[in-house]
Coordinates of C-alpha atoms in Angstrom, one line a residue:
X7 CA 53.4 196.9 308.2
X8 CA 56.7 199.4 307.8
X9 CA 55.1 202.3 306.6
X10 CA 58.2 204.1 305.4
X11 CA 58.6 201.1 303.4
X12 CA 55.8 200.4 302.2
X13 CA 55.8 203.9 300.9
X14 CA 58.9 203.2 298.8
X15 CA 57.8 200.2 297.5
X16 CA 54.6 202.6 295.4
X17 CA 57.3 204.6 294.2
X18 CA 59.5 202.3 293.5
X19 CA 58.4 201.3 289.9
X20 CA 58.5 205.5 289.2
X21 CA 62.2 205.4 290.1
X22 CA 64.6 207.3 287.5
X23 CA 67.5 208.4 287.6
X24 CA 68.5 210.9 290.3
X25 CA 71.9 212.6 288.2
X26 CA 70.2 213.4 284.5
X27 CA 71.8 215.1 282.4
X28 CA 70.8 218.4 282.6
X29 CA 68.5 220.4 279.6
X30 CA 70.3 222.0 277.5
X31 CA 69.7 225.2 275.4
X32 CA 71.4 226.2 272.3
X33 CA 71.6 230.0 272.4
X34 CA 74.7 230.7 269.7
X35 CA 76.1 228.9 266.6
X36 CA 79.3 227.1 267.7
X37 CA 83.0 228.8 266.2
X38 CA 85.1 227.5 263.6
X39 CA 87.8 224.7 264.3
X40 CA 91.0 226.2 265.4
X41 CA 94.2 224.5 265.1
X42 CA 95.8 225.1 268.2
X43 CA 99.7 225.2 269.6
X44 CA 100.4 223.7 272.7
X45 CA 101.6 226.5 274.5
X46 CA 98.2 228.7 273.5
X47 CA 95.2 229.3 275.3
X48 CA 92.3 229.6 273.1
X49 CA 89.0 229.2 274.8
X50 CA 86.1 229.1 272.6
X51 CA 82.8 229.7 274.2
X52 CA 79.3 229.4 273.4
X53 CA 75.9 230.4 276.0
X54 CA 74.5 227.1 278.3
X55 CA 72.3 227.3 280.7
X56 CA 70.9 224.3 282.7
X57 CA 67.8 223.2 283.9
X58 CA 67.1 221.2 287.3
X59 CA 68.5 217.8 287.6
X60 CA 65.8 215.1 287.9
X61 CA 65.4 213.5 291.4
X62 CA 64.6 210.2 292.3
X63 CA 61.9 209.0 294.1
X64 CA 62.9 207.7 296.9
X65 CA 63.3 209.0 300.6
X66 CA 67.0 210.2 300.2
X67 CA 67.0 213.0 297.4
X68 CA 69.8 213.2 295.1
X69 CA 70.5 216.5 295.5
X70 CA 73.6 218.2 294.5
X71 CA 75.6 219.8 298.1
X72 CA 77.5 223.3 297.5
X73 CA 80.9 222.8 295.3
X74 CA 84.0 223.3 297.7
X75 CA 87.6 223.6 296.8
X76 CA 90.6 222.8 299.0
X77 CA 93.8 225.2 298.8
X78 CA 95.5 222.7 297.1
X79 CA 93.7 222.2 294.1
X80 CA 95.1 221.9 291.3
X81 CA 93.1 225.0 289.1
X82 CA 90.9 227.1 291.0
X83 CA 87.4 227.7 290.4
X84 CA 87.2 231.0 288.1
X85 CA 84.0 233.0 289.0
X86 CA 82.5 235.5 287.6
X87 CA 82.1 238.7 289.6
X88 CA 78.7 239.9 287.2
X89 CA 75.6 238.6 285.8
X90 CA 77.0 237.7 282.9
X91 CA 76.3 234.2 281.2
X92 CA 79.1 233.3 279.3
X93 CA 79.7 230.2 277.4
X94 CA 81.5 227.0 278.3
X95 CA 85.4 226.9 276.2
X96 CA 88.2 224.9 276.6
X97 CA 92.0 225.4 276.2
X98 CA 95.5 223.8 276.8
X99 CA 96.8 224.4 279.6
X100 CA 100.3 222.7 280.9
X101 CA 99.9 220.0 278.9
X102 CA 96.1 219.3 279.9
X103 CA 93.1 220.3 278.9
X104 CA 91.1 222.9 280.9
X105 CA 87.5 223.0 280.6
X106 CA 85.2 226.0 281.5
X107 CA 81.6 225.4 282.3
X108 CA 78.9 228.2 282.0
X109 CA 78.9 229.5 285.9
X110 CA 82.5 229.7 285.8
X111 CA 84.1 226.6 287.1
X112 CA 86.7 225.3 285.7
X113 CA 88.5 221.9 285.4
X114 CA 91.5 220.4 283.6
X115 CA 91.9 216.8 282.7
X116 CA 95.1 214.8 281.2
X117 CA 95.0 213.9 277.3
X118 CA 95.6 210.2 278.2
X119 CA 92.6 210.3 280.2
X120 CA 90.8 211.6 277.7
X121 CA 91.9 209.0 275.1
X122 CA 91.3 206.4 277.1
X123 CA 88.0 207.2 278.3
X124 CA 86.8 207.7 274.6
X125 CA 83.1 206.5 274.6
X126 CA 82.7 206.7 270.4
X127 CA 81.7 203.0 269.4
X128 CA 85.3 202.1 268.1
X129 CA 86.7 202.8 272.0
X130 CA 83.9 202.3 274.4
X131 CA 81.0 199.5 274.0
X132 CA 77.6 201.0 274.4
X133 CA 75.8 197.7 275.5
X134 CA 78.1 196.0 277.7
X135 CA 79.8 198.9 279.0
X136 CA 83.2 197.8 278.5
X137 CA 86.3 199.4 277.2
X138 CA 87.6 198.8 273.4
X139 CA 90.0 200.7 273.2
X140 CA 93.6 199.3 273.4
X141 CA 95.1 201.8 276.7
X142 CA 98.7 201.0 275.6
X143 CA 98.6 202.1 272.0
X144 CA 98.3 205.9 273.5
X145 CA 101.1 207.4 273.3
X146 CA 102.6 208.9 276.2
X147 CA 102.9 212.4 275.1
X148 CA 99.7 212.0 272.9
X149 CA 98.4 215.6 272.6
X150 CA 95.3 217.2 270.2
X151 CA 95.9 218.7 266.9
X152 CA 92.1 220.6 267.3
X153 CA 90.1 221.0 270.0
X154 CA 86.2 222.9 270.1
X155 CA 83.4 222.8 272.0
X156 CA 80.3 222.1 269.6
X157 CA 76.9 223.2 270.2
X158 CA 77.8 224.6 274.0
X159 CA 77.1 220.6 274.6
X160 CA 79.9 218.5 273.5
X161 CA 84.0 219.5 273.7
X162 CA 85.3 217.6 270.1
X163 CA 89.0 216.6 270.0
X164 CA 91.2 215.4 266.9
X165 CA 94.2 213.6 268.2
X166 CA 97.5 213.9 266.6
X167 CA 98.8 210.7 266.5
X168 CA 95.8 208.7 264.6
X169 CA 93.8 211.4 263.4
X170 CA 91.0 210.2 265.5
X171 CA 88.7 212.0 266.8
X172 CA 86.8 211.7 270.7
X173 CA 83.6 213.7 271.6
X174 CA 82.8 213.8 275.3
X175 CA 79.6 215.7 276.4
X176 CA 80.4 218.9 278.9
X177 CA 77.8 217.5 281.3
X178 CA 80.3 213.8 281.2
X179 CA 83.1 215.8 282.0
X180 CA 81.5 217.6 284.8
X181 CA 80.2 214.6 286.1
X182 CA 84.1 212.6 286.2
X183 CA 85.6 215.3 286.9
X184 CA 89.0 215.1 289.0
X185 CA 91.2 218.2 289.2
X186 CA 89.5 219.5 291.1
X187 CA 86.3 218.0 291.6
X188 CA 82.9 219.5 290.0
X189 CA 80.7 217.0 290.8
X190 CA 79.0 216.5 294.5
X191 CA 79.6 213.3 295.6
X192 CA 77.3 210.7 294.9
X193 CA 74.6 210.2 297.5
X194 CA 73.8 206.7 298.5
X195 CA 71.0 206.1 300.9
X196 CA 71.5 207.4 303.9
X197 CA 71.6 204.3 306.9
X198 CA 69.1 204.1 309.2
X199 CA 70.7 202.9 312.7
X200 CA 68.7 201.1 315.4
X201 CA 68.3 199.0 318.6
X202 CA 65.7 197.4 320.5
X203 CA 63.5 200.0 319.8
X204 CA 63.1 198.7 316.0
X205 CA 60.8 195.9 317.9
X206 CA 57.8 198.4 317.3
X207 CA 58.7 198.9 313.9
X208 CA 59.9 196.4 311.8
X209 CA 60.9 196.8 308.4
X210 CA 58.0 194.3 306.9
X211 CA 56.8 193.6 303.3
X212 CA 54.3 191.2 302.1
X213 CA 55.3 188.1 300.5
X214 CA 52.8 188.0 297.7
X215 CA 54.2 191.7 297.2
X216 CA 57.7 190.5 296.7
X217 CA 56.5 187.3 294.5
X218 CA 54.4 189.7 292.3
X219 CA 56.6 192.0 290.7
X220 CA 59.2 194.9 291.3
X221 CA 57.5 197.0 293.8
X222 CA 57.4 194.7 296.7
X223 CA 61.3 193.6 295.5
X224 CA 61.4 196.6 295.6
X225 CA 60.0 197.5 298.7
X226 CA 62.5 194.6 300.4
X227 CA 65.5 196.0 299.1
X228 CA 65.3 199.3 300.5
X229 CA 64.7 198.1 303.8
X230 CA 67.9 195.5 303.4
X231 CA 70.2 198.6 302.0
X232 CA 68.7 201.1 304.7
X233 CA 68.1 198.8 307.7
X234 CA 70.7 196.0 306.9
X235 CA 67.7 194.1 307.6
X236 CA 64.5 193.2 306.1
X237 CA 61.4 190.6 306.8
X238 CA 58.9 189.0 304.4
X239 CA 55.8 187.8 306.0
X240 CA 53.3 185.2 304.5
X241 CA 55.5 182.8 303.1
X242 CA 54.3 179.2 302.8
X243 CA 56.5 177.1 305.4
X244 CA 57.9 174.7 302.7
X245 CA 61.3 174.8 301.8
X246 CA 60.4 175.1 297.6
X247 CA 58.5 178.9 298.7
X248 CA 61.4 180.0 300.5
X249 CA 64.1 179.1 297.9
X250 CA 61.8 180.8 295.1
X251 CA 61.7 184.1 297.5
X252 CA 65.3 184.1 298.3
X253 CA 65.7 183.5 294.7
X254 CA 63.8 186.6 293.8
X255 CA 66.7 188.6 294.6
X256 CA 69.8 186.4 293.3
X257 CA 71.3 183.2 292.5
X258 CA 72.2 181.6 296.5
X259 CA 75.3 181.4 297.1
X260 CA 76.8 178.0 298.0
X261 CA 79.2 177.5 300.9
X262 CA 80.9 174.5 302.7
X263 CA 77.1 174.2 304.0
X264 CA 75.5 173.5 300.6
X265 CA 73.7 176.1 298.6
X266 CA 70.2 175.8 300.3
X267 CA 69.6 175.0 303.9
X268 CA 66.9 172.8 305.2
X269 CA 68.5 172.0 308.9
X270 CA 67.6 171.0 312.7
X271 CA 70.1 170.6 315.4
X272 CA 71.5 167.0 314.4
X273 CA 75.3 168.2 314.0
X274 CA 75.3 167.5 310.4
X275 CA 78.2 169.9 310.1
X276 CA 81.2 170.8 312.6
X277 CA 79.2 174.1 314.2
X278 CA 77.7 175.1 317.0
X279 CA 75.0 176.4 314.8
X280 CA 73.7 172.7 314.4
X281 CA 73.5 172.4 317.9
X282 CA 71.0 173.7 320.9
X283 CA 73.5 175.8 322.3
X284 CA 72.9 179.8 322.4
X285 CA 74.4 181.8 320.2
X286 CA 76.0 185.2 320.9
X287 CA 75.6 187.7 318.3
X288 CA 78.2 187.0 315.7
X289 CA 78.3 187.6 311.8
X290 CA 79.1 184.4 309.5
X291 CA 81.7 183.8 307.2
X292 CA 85.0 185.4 308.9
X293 CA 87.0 182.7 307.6
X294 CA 86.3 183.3 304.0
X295 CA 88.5 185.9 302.1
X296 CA 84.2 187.2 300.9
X297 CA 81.9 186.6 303.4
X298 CA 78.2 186.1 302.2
X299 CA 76.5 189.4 301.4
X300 CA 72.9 188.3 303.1
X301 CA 72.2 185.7 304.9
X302 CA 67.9 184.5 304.9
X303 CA 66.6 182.8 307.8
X304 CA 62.8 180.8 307.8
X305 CA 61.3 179.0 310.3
X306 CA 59.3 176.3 308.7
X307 CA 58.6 174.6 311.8
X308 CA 59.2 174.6 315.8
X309 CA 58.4 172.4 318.6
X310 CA 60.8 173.0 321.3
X311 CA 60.9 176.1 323.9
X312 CA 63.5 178.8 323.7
X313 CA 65.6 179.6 320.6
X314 CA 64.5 183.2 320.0
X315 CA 66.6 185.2 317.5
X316 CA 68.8 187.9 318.1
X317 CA 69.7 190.8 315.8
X318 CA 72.4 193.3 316.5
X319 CA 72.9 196.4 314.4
X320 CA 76.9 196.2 313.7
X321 CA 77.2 199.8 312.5
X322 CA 74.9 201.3 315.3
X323 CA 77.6 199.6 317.2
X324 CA 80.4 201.3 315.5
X325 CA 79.0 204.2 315.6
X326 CA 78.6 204.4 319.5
X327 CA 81.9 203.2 319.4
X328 CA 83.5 205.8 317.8
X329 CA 81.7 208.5 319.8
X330 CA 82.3 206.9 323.3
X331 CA 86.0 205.1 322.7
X332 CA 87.5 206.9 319.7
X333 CA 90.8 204.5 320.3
X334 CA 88.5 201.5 320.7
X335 CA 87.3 202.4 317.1
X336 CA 90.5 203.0 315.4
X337 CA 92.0 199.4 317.3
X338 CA 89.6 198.0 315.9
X339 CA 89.5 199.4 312.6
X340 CA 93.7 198.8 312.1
X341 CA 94.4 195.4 314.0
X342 CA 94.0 192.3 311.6
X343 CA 93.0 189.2 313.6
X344 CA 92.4 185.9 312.0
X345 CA 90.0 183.2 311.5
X346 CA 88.8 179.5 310.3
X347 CA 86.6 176.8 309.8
X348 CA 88.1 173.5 310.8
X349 CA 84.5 171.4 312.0
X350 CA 84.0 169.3 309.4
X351 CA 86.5 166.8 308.9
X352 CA 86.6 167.5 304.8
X353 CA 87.3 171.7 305.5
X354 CA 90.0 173.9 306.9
X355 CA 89.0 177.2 305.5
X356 CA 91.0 180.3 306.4
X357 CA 91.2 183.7 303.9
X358 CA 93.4 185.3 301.9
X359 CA 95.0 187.8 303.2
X360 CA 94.5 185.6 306.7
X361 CA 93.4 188.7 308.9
X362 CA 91.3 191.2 308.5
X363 CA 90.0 193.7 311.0
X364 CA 86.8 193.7 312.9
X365 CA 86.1 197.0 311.6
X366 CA 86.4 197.2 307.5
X367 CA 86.7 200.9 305.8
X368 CA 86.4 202.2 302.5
X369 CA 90.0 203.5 301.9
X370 CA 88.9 206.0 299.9
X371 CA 86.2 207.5 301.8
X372 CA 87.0 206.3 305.5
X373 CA 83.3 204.9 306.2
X374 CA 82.5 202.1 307.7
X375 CA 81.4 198.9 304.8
X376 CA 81.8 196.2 306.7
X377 CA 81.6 194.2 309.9
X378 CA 83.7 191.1 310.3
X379 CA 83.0 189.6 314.1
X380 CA 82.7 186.3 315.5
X381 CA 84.5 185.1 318.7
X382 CA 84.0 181.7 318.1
X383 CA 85.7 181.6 315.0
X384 CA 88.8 183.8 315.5
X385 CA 92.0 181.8 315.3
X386 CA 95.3 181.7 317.6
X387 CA 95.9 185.6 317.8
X388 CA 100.0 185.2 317.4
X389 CA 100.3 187.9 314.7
X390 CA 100.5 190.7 317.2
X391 CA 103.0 192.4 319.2
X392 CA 102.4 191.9 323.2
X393 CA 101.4 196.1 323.0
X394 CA 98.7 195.2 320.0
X395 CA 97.8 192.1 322.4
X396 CA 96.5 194.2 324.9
X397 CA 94.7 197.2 323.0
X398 CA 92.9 194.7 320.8
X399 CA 91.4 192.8 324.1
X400 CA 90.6 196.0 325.7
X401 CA 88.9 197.7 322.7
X402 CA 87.1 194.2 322.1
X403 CA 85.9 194.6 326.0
X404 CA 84.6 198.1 324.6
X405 CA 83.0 196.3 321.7
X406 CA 81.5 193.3 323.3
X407 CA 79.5 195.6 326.2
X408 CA 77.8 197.6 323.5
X409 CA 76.8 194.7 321.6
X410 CA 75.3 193.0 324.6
X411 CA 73.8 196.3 325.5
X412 CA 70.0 195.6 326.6
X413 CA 68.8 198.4 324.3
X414 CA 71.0 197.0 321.4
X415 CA 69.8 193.9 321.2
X416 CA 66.7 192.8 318.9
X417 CA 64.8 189.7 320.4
X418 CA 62.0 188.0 318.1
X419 CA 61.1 184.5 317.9
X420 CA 60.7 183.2 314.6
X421 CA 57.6 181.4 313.5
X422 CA 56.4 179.9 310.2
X423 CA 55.8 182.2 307.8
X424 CA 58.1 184.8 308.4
X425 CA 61.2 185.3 305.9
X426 CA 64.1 187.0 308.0
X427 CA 67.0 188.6 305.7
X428 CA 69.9 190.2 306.9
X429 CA 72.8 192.2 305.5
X430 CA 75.7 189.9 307.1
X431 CA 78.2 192.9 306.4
X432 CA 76.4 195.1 309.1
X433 CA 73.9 193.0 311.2
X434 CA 74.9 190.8 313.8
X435 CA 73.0 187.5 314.7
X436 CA 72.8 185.0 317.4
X437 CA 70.1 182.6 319.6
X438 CA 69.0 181.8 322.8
X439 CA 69.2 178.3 324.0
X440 CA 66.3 176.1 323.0
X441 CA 64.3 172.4 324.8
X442 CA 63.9 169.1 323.2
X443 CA 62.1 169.1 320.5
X444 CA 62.2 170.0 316.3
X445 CA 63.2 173.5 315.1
X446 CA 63.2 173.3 311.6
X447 CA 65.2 176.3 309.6
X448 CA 65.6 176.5 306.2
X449 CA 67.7 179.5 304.6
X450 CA 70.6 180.2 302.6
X451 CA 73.2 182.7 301.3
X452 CA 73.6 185.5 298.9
X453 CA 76.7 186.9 297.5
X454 CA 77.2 190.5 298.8
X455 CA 77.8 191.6 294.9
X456 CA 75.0 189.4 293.6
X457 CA 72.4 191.1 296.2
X458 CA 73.6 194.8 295.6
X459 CA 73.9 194.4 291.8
X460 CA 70.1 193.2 292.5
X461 CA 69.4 196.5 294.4
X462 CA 71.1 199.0 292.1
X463 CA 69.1 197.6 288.8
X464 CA 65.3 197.6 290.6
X465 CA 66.4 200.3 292.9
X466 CA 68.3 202.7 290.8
X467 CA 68.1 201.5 287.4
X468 CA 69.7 203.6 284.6
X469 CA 71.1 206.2 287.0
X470 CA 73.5 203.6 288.5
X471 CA 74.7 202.1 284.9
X472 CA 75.0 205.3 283.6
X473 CA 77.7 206.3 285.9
X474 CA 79.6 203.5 285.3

């Protein structure tokens, strides 16, 4: 059993949210309305102090990191030199509204903003978490006719061109903050990267577990957001037990393959996957413009020799990658290649944009999200430049060694019983040959936004919808 795991999935049912909003106490009776100019400052300020953020139970705290400012920010963090507690206040300032919170910090945001992001029932829609408000009735140059902060909690404003009036708790405002930042980033759980050496450790939960109720979903989950892999043993080897547990985490997702696989090598479809041939480790779905989020593998049955399964972690890959072959990284990371199914006589899939590169980041935040790799699949490369030709097949050399790397590789034969799932945006998979003989696999997909919206409800809960 995986003992980190299994620790996670007790907790899991205890789980809150890891960025409360911090207690609050009233220490002075809030100031009188003023009707402000535009060109004023008038701060009005009332005593907060805060009490420690709830964390959530899980491995990775959700602690806040030391606030940092760049020499560009737009407004500066103003602290104070003394003891002193003052209250939070805010005030016009170039046309925005500046907001000071108790320890000093300050931050400004743009009226539009504000009246758009309006979360009073009229504008913003509790339940469903959807916007009512009409963005292009705001005026361009809408601006406040009164502005206060009420109760050291909430920062009240009266806009001038309806008369209506927006209320945004101080700790909201901290929380979206923008110019410049407040808020620490939000801490996701932190990847756990592996090789061979997972062989003595495998992230297992129970099937009955997972089938009973939200701690052993629970427990599942983790492992597939932390490892990008996860297995459920004790499954009955019929295909109706493995669709229910698959099930238990979304809808499946259905593909040019069908929506639920039941499958031996008999070349019912145009891929090698239906064959006896070996597989090298590869993810699926390159030629779709959303590759399949998790991919479930079960052995019901299995009379012939050979065929064990192989399991490559993509971003351990990556990640050795990047350290060894910086410009090996960054090829791959930049260079679009593209790809298709063409097999079955009724299909000729390719995506939309048609390339993509091996290596997917976040453009925001630069990190790695996905992993988009099959050799077998990638199309006539006649969208590069003779230069881009030959960096692209020597960073893939790079690539390929690491993945067939002896202490990179996970080997494990499958046997009845044993539920395999594996985040097909990180984990590579592939096959040895296999004998005469029946191998019997059933399996399916999972949307990659139907899984994690799974994860973030059982696994975060209110913590994730309240940021929305």
């Amino acid at each position: 059993m995986f003992p980190r795991a299994r620790q996670i999935a007790s907790k899991a049912v205890h789980i809150e949210s890891g960025l409360a909003t911090p207690s609050i106490h009233i220490s002075r009776t809030i100031k009188p309305i003023t009707r402000l100019q535009h060109s004023q400052t008038q701060p009005v300020s009332n005593t907060i102090t805060y009490g420690n953020p709830h964390q959530i139970s899980i491995p990775a705290k959700r602690t806040r990191s030391p606030i940092r400012f760049g020499g560009n920010a737009a407004i500066q963090p103003n602290l104070q030199t003394d003891n002193t507690v003052i209250g939070p206040s805010a005030r016009i300032e170039n046309g925005r509204l500046v907001v000071r919170f108790t320890d000093g910090l300050e931050t400004a945001f743009n009226m539009i903003w504000l009246r758009d992001h309006c979360r009073c029932p009229k504008c913003y829609h509790t339940v469903t978490k959807q916007r009512l408000v009409d963005t292009f009735s705001i005026p361009r140059d809408i601006r406040p006719s009164t502005i206060h902060v009420e109760n050291t909690e909430h920062v009240v404003i009266n806009w001038n061109h309806d008369n209506h009036t927006s209320t945004f708790p101080l700790s909201w405002l901290r929380e979206h903050s923008y110019a410049p930042k407040l808020a620490a980033p939000r801490v996701t759980r932190q990847k756990k990267l592996w090789g061979a050496e997972l062989i003595e450790n495998l992230p297992v939960t129970n099937y009955e577990d997972v089938m009973g109720g939200d701690e052993g979903l629970a427990q599942w989950l983790y492992c597939l957001d932390v490892y990008g892999f996860g297995i459920v043993d004790g499954c009955p080897p019929t295909p109706e037990d493995t669709e229910k547990l698959i099930q238990r985490i979304s809808f499946i997702r259905r593909t040019h393959y069908g929506d639920f696989w039941d499958f031996t090598a008999d070349l019912e479809h145009g891929d090698t996957a239906y064959t006896t041939m070996a597989l090298p480790a590869h993810t699926d779905n390159t030629y779709f413009t959303d590759p399949a989020g998790l991919q479930v593998f079960h052995m019901l049955s299995n009379t012939c020799q050979g065929g064990k399964s192989l399991y490559v972690d993509g971003f351990h890959i990556a990640s050795q990658l990047s350290s060894q072959n910086p410009w090996a990284h960054h090829a791959l990371s930049t260079i679009r290649t593209p790809a298709h199914a063409a097999g079955d006589k009724t299909q000729i899939i390719q995506p939309n944009p048609s390339t993509f590169p091996l290596l997917n980041l976040d453009p925001t935040t630069h990190e790695l999200y996905q992993v988009r790799y099959n050799n077998d699949d990638r199309s006539i490369l006649s969208n590069l430049s003779p230069k881009e030709i030959e960096l692209y097949y020597d960073a893939l050399r790079e690539w390929i060694r690491l993945v067939r790397a002896p202490e990179n590789e996970l080997w494990m034969q499958l046997v009845p019983g044993r539920v395999v799932a594996m985040d097909n945006w990180r984990v590579l998979h592939g096959r040895s040959s296999f004998g005469v003989g029946i191998r019997r696999v059933a399996g399916a997909y999972v949307g990659n936004d139907d899984w994690k919206s799974r994860m973030r409800v059982v696994l975060d809960r209110s913590d994730a919808r309240e940021r929305i």
